Amino acid sequence: MAHVVSVGTALPPFRLSKADARSTVERLFSGSFEHLDRLLTIFDNSGIEERYSCVPIDWFQSKHSVEEKHLLYARHAVDLAEQAIVRCLHEAETDASTIDQLVFVSTTGTVTPSIDAYLTNRLPFRRNIKRTPVWGLGCAGGAAGLSRAYEYVTAFPRSCCLVVSVELCGLTFIADDKSKSNLVATSLFADGAAAALVCGDEWERARGPKIAATQSTIWPDTLDVMGWDVTNDGLKVIFSRDIPTLIHQEMKSNVESLLQERHLSLAQLDTYVLHPGGMKVLKAYEEALGLSPDKLGYARSVLRRYGNMSSATVLFVLKEAMESAGTSGYGLAGALGPGFSSELLLLDWTS
C-alpha cells in the first residue's frame, strides 16, 4: 500500500486570460481558415478562463528556433520543478534528504542530463537517490508517475518517492503551423508544474489517501490519436477528434476492470480525480461512466483556472481533492495519453 502525503504546485509568471488568448490566436491564424470566427468559438466553449505561460504572449507572434525553445525549456523547467518540490516537501514536513526515488515526468522538452539531475544540484537530495526520468506519456504522465511511485514504495514500504511533473506546452507552439490541430491546442494547453510525495506504509510520516491499485492500458492501432511530429521547427502537435469517441467506447470497461480487482463497482466511487483534457473529454467521461456534472468538479475547477497542463494537470486535480473537506470513500484518478493509453489509480480515503 502507498500513501499520497502531499502535493505542491507551481505556475510561471505570465497570466493569459481567455480574451488575451483568443485575440492572439485570431491574429496568428487570420486568413488561414474561411470561417475562422466559427472556429474561435472553441475558446468560449473550452471552460478555461485563464492559464499561465513561461513566456509573454508577444512571444507567440514570431518564429523561434528549436535551440531557443530548448534553452527556455531547460531554464524554466528546473525553476518551476524546484518551486513545486519545495512546496510539496514543506506540506509534508520533510526535506529532500528523505527521498529515496525521484520520478521526473515531462513531454514538452528534452534535456540531457535530464531535469532531475539538475534538481539534485539545486536541492539537498542524497547522492545515492534513484532517478527515473519519464518522457513521452503526454497527458497520462502524471498518473503514470504516481503508479510507478506506488510500485516502488509497495516494494520498499519504508521509502519515499517524489513524483515531479513539468510541462511547458506553450514552448512547443509553431507559428507557421496553421493546422486546425494547432489552433485547438492553443485553446487548451498551458504551462505548470507539480510534485507529489508518495510513501510506503512504514514511513514515519505516512498519511494521506492510499493508492490501493493501479492499471495501465494501451489500445492497438491508435498511434495517430495523440502525440508529436518532430519537425525542423520543433514538436508539432497531433490531436485527434476521436478522443471522446474512444472514451465512450473503452473507458467504462477499463475502469470496471480496475475495480473488479478490489471487488468494487462504479457505484462505490465517491471521488473522481481525472485529467481534464478539455470540456469534450469531461463530457465524454460523464456519459461513459454515468456521472453527474458535480462528480468532476475538481477537474473542471482546475481546467477553468489553469488550462490543460498535460501531465501535471492530474496532480493539480489531486491537490484539490486532498484539500477538500468533503473528500471521502474510494476515488478514481486517471489520465489518457499517447499510445493511445490510459493510466488509472484507485484511491482510498476510507480510513
Short mmCIF file of C-alpha atoms in Angstrom, two decimals:
data_model
loop_
_atom_site.label_atom_id
_atom_site.label_comp_id
_atom_site.label_asym_id
_atom_site.label_seq_id
_atom_site.Cartn_x
_atom_site.Cartn_y
_atom_site.Cartn_z
CA MET A 1 0.00 0.00 0.00
CA ALA A 2 1.12 3.58 -0.69
CA HIS A 3 0.05 6.98 0.62
CA VAL A 4 -0.02 10.32 -1.22
CA VAL A 5 1.30 12.52 1.57
CA SER A 6 1.28 15.91 -0.15
CA VAL A 7 1.15 17.72 -3.49
CA GLY A 8 2.88 21.01 -4.33
CA THR A 9 2.27 23.07 -7.46
CA ALA A 10 3.97 25.94 -9.28
CA LEU A 11 2.95 28.30 -12.06
CA PRO A 12 5.03 30.52 -14.36
CA PRO A 13 4.69 34.30 -14.14
CA PHE A 14 2.64 35.25 -17.20
CA ARG A 15 -1.14 35.01 -16.79
CA LEU A 16 -3.13 34.73 -20.02
CA SER A 17 -6.84 35.45 -19.89
CA LYS A 18 -9.29 33.78 -22.26
CA ALA A 19 -9.73 37.09 -24.10
CA ASP A 20 -5.96 37.55 -24.48
CA ALA A 21 -5.50 34.04 -25.84
CA ARG A 22 -8.40 34.31 -28.27
CA SER A 23 -7.34 37.67 -29.70
CA THR A 24 -3.76 36.45 -30.17
CA VAL A 25 -4.89 33.29 -31.97
CA GLU A 26 -7.23 35.36 -34.13
CA ARG A 27 -4.26 37.45 -35.32
CA LEU A 28 -1.99 34.44 -35.81
CA PHE A 29 -4.49 32.37 -37.81
CA SER A 30 -6.04 35.24 -39.77
CA GLY A 31 -6.51 34.18 -43.39
CA SER A 32 -5.81 30.51 -42.66
CA PHE A 33 -9.45 29.39 -42.45
CA GLU A 34 -12.50 30.50 -44.41
CA HIS A 35 -14.66 30.74 -41.29
CA LEU A 36 -12.14 31.47 -38.57
CA ASP A 37 -14.77 33.18 -36.42
CA ARG A 38 -16.63 29.88 -36.10
CA LEU A 39 -13.50 28.03 -35.05
CA LEU A 40 -12.69 30.66 -32.44
CA THR A 41 -15.84 29.75 -30.53
CA ILE A 42 -13.72 26.92 -29.16
CA PHE A 43 -12.34 29.47 -26.68
CA ASP A 44 -15.85 30.26 -25.45
CA ASN A 45 -16.62 26.56 -25.03
CA SER A 46 -13.27 25.47 -23.58
CA GLY A 47 -14.18 26.04 -19.95
CA ILE A 48 -10.83 27.81 -19.49
CA GLU A 49 -10.90 31.33 -18.06
CA GLU A 50 -7.17 31.78 -17.60
CA ARG A 51 -3.87 29.94 -17.83
CA TYR A 52 -0.17 30.61 -17.29
CA SER A 53 2.86 30.78 -19.55
CA CYS A 54 6.62 30.91 -19.00
CA VAL A 55 6.88 33.43 -21.87
CA PRO A 56 4.87 36.62 -22.51
CA ILE A 57 2.05 36.49 -25.01
CA ASP A 58 4.00 38.51 -27.59
CA TRP A 59 6.48 35.59 -27.83
CA PHE A 60 3.91 33.54 -29.76
CA GLN A 61 3.65 36.05 -32.59
CA SER A 62 7.02 35.23 -34.17
CA LYS A 63 9.09 32.20 -35.14
CA HIS A 64 11.60 30.69 -32.72
CA SER A 65 14.37 28.20 -33.29
CA VAL A 66 14.44 24.76 -31.74
CA GLU A 67 17.58 25.81 -29.85
CA GLU A 68 15.84 28.82 -28.32
CA LYS A 69 12.88 26.70 -27.25
CA HIS A 70 15.23 24.11 -25.75
CA LEU A 71 17.08 26.71 -23.67
CA LEU A 72 13.83 28.23 -22.43
CA TYR A 73 12.52 24.79 -21.52
CA ALA A 74 15.64 23.82 -19.58
CA ARG A 75 15.70 27.04 -17.56
CA HIS A 76 12.01 27.28 -16.73
CA ALA A 77 11.51 23.55 -16.14
CA VAL A 78 14.17 23.46 -13.44
CA ASP A 79 12.87 26.63 -11.77
CA LEU A 80 9.23 25.50 -11.71
CA ALA A 81 10.09 21.97 -10.62
CA GLU A 82 12.12 23.32 -7.72
CA GLN A 83 9.25 25.54 -6.60
CA ALA A 84 6.75 22.66 -6.72
CA ILE A 85 9.10 20.34 -4.82
CA VAL A 86 9.78 22.87 -2.06
CA ARG A 87 6.04 23.41 -1.54
CA CYS A 88 5.34 19.67 -1.58
CA LEU A 89 8.05 18.86 0.98
CA HIS A 90 7.05 21.78 3.19
CA GLU A 91 3.48 20.48 3.27
CA ALA A 92 4.79 17.01 4.18
CA GLU A 93 7.02 18.47 6.91
CA THR A 94 10.10 16.79 5.48
CA ASP A 95 13.05 17.64 3.23
CA ALA A 96 14.80 16.41 0.11
CA SER A 97 17.23 14.22 2.04
CA THR A 98 14.41 11.78 2.91
CA ILE A 99 13.60 10.98 -0.73
CA ASP A 100 14.67 7.56 -2.00
CA GLN A 101 13.34 7.71 -5.57
CA LEU A 102 12.79 10.71 -7.86
CA VAL A 103 10.48 10.23 -10.84
CA PHE A 104 10.60 13.15 -13.29
CA VAL A 105 7.84 13.38 -15.90
CA SER A 106 7.67 15.65 -18.96
CA THR A 107 6.84 15.51 -22.66
CA THR A 108 7.25 19.11 -23.82
CA GLY A 109 11.05 19.24 -23.84
CA THR A 110 14.15 17.11 -23.52
CA VAL A 111 17.39 17.79 -21.65
CA THR A 112 20.43 15.57 -21.12
CA PRO A 113 21.42 15.29 -18.30
CA SER A 114 17.72 15.07 -17.51
CA ILE A 115 15.99 17.72 -15.41
CA ASP A 116 16.08 15.53 -12.30
CA ALA A 117 19.90 15.70 -12.40
CA TYR A 118 19.73 19.49 -12.39
CA LEU A 119 17.37 19.32 -9.42
CA THR A 120 19.89 17.32 -7.40
CA ASN A 121 22.20 20.32 -7.76
CA ARG A 122 19.52 22.70 -6.51
CA LEU A 123 18.13 20.73 -3.57
CA PRO A 124 19.78 18.56 -0.87
CA PHE A 125 18.85 15.15 -2.25
CA ARG A 126 21.09 12.27 -1.18
CA ARG A 127 23.87 11.32 -3.58
CA ASN A 128 22.53 7.76 -3.81
CA ILE A 129 19.00 8.80 -4.78
CA LYS A 130 17.42 6.66 -7.52
CA ARG A 131 16.27 8.66 -10.56
CA THR A 132 13.71 7.71 -13.18
CA PRO A 133 13.10 10.27 -15.94
CA VAL A 134 9.91 9.54 -17.91
CA TRP A 135 9.27 11.07 -21.33
CA GLY A 136 6.60 10.61 -24.00
CA LEU A 137 3.48 9.73 -21.99
CA GLY A 138 1.91 13.13 -22.59
CA CYS A 139 -1.17 13.89 -20.51
CA ALA A 140 -1.03 10.41 -18.94
CA GLY A 141 2.44 11.03 -17.48
CA GLY A 142 1.41 12.41 -14.10
CA ALA A 143 -0.88 9.46 -13.37
CA ALA A 144 1.79 7.04 -14.64
CA GLY A 145 4.34 8.68 -12.34
CA LEU A 146 2.06 8.06 -9.36
CA SER A 147 1.67 4.43 -10.44
CA ARG A 148 5.44 3.92 -10.67
CA ALA A 149 5.82 5.52 -7.24
CA TYR A 150 3.14 3.18 -5.84
CA GLU A 151 5.03 0.17 -7.14
CA TYR A 152 8.31 1.36 -5.67
CA VAL A 153 7.09 2.13 -2.16
CA THR A 154 4.97 -1.02 -2.06
CA ALA A 155 8.17 -3.00 -2.66
CA PHE A 156 10.07 -0.81 -0.17
CA PRO A 157 7.47 0.25 2.44
CA ARG A 158 9.86 2.41 4.47
CA SER A 159 10.75 4.53 1.45
CA CYS A 160 9.54 7.76 -0.16
CA CYS A 161 9.18 8.56 -3.84
CA LEU A 162 8.84 12.08 -5.22
CA VAL A 163 6.92 12.40 -8.49
CA VAL A 164 7.65 15.66 -10.31
CA SER A 165 5.87 16.77 -13.49
CA VAL A 166 6.72 19.85 -15.54
CA GLU A 167 5.07 20.77 -18.81
CA LEU A 168 5.77 23.92 -20.82
CA CYS A 169 3.23 23.35 -23.56
CA GLY A 170 3.43 26.90 -24.87
CA LEU A 171 7.05 26.46 -25.94
CA THR A 172 6.00 23.79 -28.46
CA PHE A 173 3.92 26.32 -30.41
CA ILE A 174 4.96 26.58 -34.07
CA ALA A 175 3.94 29.93 -35.56
CA ASP A 176 3.92 28.58 -39.13
CA ASP A 177 1.67 25.62 -38.29
CA LYS A 178 -1.76 26.80 -39.42
CA SER A 179 -3.46 23.44 -38.89
CA LYS A 180 -6.73 23.01 -37.04
CA SER A 181 -4.95 20.76 -34.53
CA ASN A 182 -2.59 23.60 -33.65
CA LEU A 183 -5.48 26.02 -33.26
CA VAL A 184 -7.30 23.60 -30.95
CA ALA A 185 -4.12 23.07 -28.95
CA THR A 186 -3.71 26.81 -28.39
CA SER A 187 -7.21 26.95 -26.90
CA LEU A 188 -6.38 24.26 -24.33
CA PHE A 189 -2.75 23.90 -23.35
CA ALA A 190 -0.81 25.77 -20.69
CA ASP A 191 2.35 25.65 -18.55
CA GLY A 192 2.68 24.36 -15.00
CA ALA A 193 4.49 22.05 -12.60
CA ALA A 194 3.51 19.77 -9.74
CA ALA A 195 5.20 17.45 -7.27
CA ALA A 196 3.61 14.63 -5.26
CA LEU A 197 5.19 12.80 -2.34
CA VAL A 198 4.28 9.10 -2.21
CA CYS A 199 5.41 6.99 0.73
CA GLY A 200 5.15 3.40 1.92
CA ASP A 201 3.10 2.20 4.88
CA GLU A 202 6.12 2.03 7.17
CA TRP A 203 7.44 5.55 6.51
CA GLU A 204 7.43 7.54 9.74
CA ARG A 205 5.07 10.26 8.47
CA ALA A 206 2.76 8.09 6.36
CA ARG A 207 -0.62 9.77 5.90
CA GLY A 208 -2.98 10.91 3.17
CA PRO A 209 -5.13 8.95 0.73
CA LYS A 210 -3.94 5.46 -0.08
CA ILE A 211 -3.22 4.21 -3.58
CA ALA A 212 -4.95 0.83 -3.44
CA ALA A 213 -4.40 -0.37 -7.03
CA THR A 214 -3.25 0.84 -10.45
CA GLN A 215 -3.86 -0.14 -14.05
CA SER A 216 -2.11 0.72 -17.31
CA THR A 217 -3.84 0.14 -20.66
CA ILE A 218 -2.72 0.68 -24.24
CA TRP A 219 -5.02 0.21 -27.21
CA PRO A 220 -3.63 -1.12 -30.51
CA ASP A 221 -3.84 0.80 -33.79
CA THR A 222 -4.22 4.18 -32.08
CA LEU A 223 -0.75 5.65 -32.59
CA ASP A 224 -2.16 8.60 -34.55
CA VAL A 225 -4.62 9.75 -31.87
CA MET A 226 -2.23 11.92 -29.85
CA GLY A 227 1.45 12.83 -29.81
CA TRP A 228 4.13 14.85 -31.57
CA ASP A 229 5.59 15.01 -35.05
CA VAL A 230 9.23 16.08 -34.78
CA THR A 231 9.88 18.81 -37.35
CA ASN A 232 12.67 21.27 -38.14
CA ASP A 233 10.65 23.87 -36.23
CA GLY A 234 10.16 21.69 -33.15
CA LEU A 235 7.40 19.46 -31.80
CA LYS A 236 4.21 19.64 -33.88
CA VAL A 237 1.06 18.57 -32.08
CA ILE A 238 -1.03 15.54 -33.10
CA PHE A 239 -4.50 15.88 -31.61
CA SER A 240 -7.35 13.72 -32.90
CA ARG A 241 -11.05 14.44 -32.70
CA ASP A 242 -11.53 10.70 -31.95
CA ILE A 243 -10.52 11.02 -28.28
CA PRO A 244 -14.09 11.49 -26.91
CA THR A 245 -15.27 8.57 -29.09
CA LEU A 246 -12.58 6.32 -27.63
CA ILE A 247 -13.62 7.33 -24.12
CA HIS A 248 -17.21 6.36 -24.91
CA GLN A 249 -16.10 3.03 -26.31
CA GLU A 250 -13.42 1.98 -23.85
CA MET A 251 -13.48 3.83 -20.55
CA LYS A 252 -16.30 2.10 -18.67
CA SER A 253 -14.94 -1.41 -19.20
CA ASN A 254 -11.43 -0.12 -18.46
CA VAL A 255 -12.48 1.33 -15.10
CA GLU A 256 -14.57 -1.72 -14.22
CA SER A 257 -11.53 -3.93 -14.84
CA LEU A 258 -9.58 -1.96 -12.21
CA LEU A 259 -12.45 -2.04 -9.71
CA GLN A 260 -13.12 -5.76 -10.07
CA GLU A 261 -9.63 -6.42 -8.76
CA ARG A 262 -10.79 -4.93 -5.44
CA HIS A 263 -14.38 -6.28 -5.63
CA LEU A 264 -15.77 -2.78 -6.11
CA SER A 265 -18.28 -1.26 -8.53
CA LEU A 266 -18.67 2.15 -10.14
CA ALA A 267 -21.45 2.95 -7.68
CA GLN A 268 -18.94 2.76 -4.81
CA LEU A 269 -16.71 5.53 -6.18
CA ASP A 270 -17.23 8.85 -4.41
CA THR A 271 -14.38 10.99 -5.75
CA TYR A 272 -13.02 11.50 -9.27
CA VAL A 273 -9.53 12.84 -9.92
CA LEU A 274 -9.49 12.78 -13.71
CA HIS A 275 -7.26 14.74 -16.06
CA PRO A 276 -9.40 17.44 -17.71
CA GLY A 277 -8.21 17.17 -21.30
CA GLY A 278 -10.95 19.60 -22.30
CA MET A 279 -14.70 20.07 -21.92
CA LYS A 280 -15.46 17.45 -24.57
CA VAL A 281 -13.28 14.95 -22.74
CA LEU A 282 -15.01 15.68 -19.41
CA LYS A 283 -18.43 15.34 -21.06
CA ALA A 284 -17.35 12.01 -22.55
CA TYR A 285 -16.26 10.80 -19.09
CA GLU A 286 -19.65 11.75 -17.66
CA GLU A 287 -21.55 9.93 -20.39
CA ALA A 288 -19.31 6.84 -20.41
CA LEU A 289 -19.29 6.40 -16.63
CA GLY A 290 -22.82 7.69 -15.93
CA LEU A 291 -21.64 10.62 -13.80
CA SER A 292 -23.45 13.78 -12.80
CA PRO A 293 -21.53 17.00 -13.61
CA ASP A 294 -20.71 17.65 -9.93
CA LYS A 295 -18.61 14.45 -9.80
CA LEU A 296 -15.98 16.14 -11.99
CA GLY A 297 -15.99 19.39 -10.04
CA TYR A 298 -12.30 19.21 -9.11
CA ALA A 299 -11.31 18.63 -12.73
CA ARG A 300 -13.48 21.48 -14.01
CA SER A 301 -12.11 23.85 -11.39
CA VAL A 302 -8.51 23.13 -12.42
CA LEU A 303 -9.32 23.41 -16.12
CA ARG A 304 -11.06 26.74 -15.59
CA ARG A 305 -8.20 28.32 -13.62
CA TYR A 306 -5.11 26.75 -15.22
CA GLY A 307 -5.99 25.12 -18.55
CA ASN A 308 -4.61 21.78 -19.71
CA MET A 309 -1.03 21.47 -18.40
CA SER A 310 -0.60 17.99 -19.87
CA SER A 311 0.88 15.52 -17.35
CA ALA A 312 0.94 17.99 -14.44
CA THR A 313 -2.80 18.63 -14.55
CA VAL A 314 -3.98 15.46 -12.80
CA LEU A 315 -1.68 16.32 -9.87
CA PHE A 316 -3.35 19.74 -9.61
CA VAL A 317 -6.72 17.95 -9.52
CA LEU A 318 -5.43 15.55 -6.86
CA LYS A 319 -4.30 18.50 -4.74
CA GLU A 320 -7.81 20.00 -4.93
CA ALA A 321 -9.36 16.69 -3.86
CA MET A 322 -6.92 16.24 -0.98
CA GLU A 323 -7.58 19.77 0.30
CA SER A 324 -11.36 19.43 0.16
CA ALA A 325 -13.11 18.73 3.45
CA GLY A 326 -15.76 16.73 1.60
CA THR A 327 -13.43 14.11 0.09
CA SER A 328 -14.10 10.59 1.37
CA GLY A 329 -14.56 6.97 0.36
CA TYR A 330 -12.99 5.50 -2.75
CA GLY A 331 -11.72 7.62 -5.61
CA LEU A 332 -10.59 7.17 -9.19
CA ALA A 333 -7.57 9.04 -10.54
CA GLY A 334 -6.67 8.80 -14.18
CA ALA A 335 -5.46 10.32 -17.41
CA LEU A 336 -5.21 9.46 -21.10
CA GLY A 337 -2.15 9.90 -23.28
CA PRO A 338 -0.31 8.95 -26.46
CA GLY A 339 -0.25 5.33 -27.39
CA PHE A 340 -3.33 5.67 -27.18
CA SER A 341 -3.20 4.77 -23.50
CA SER A 342 -4.80 5.07 -20.09
CA GLU A 343 -3.37 5.26 -16.57
CA LEU A 344 -5.78 4.64 -13.69
CA LEU A 345 -5.36 4.58 -9.90
CA LEU A 346 -7.80 3.51 -7.21
CA LEU A 347 -7.60 5.92 -4.28
CA ASP A 348 -8.80 5.15 -0.77
CA TRP A 349 -9.96 7.80 1.71
CA THR A 350 -11.92 5.28 3.82
CA SER A 351 -9.51 5.18 6.73
#
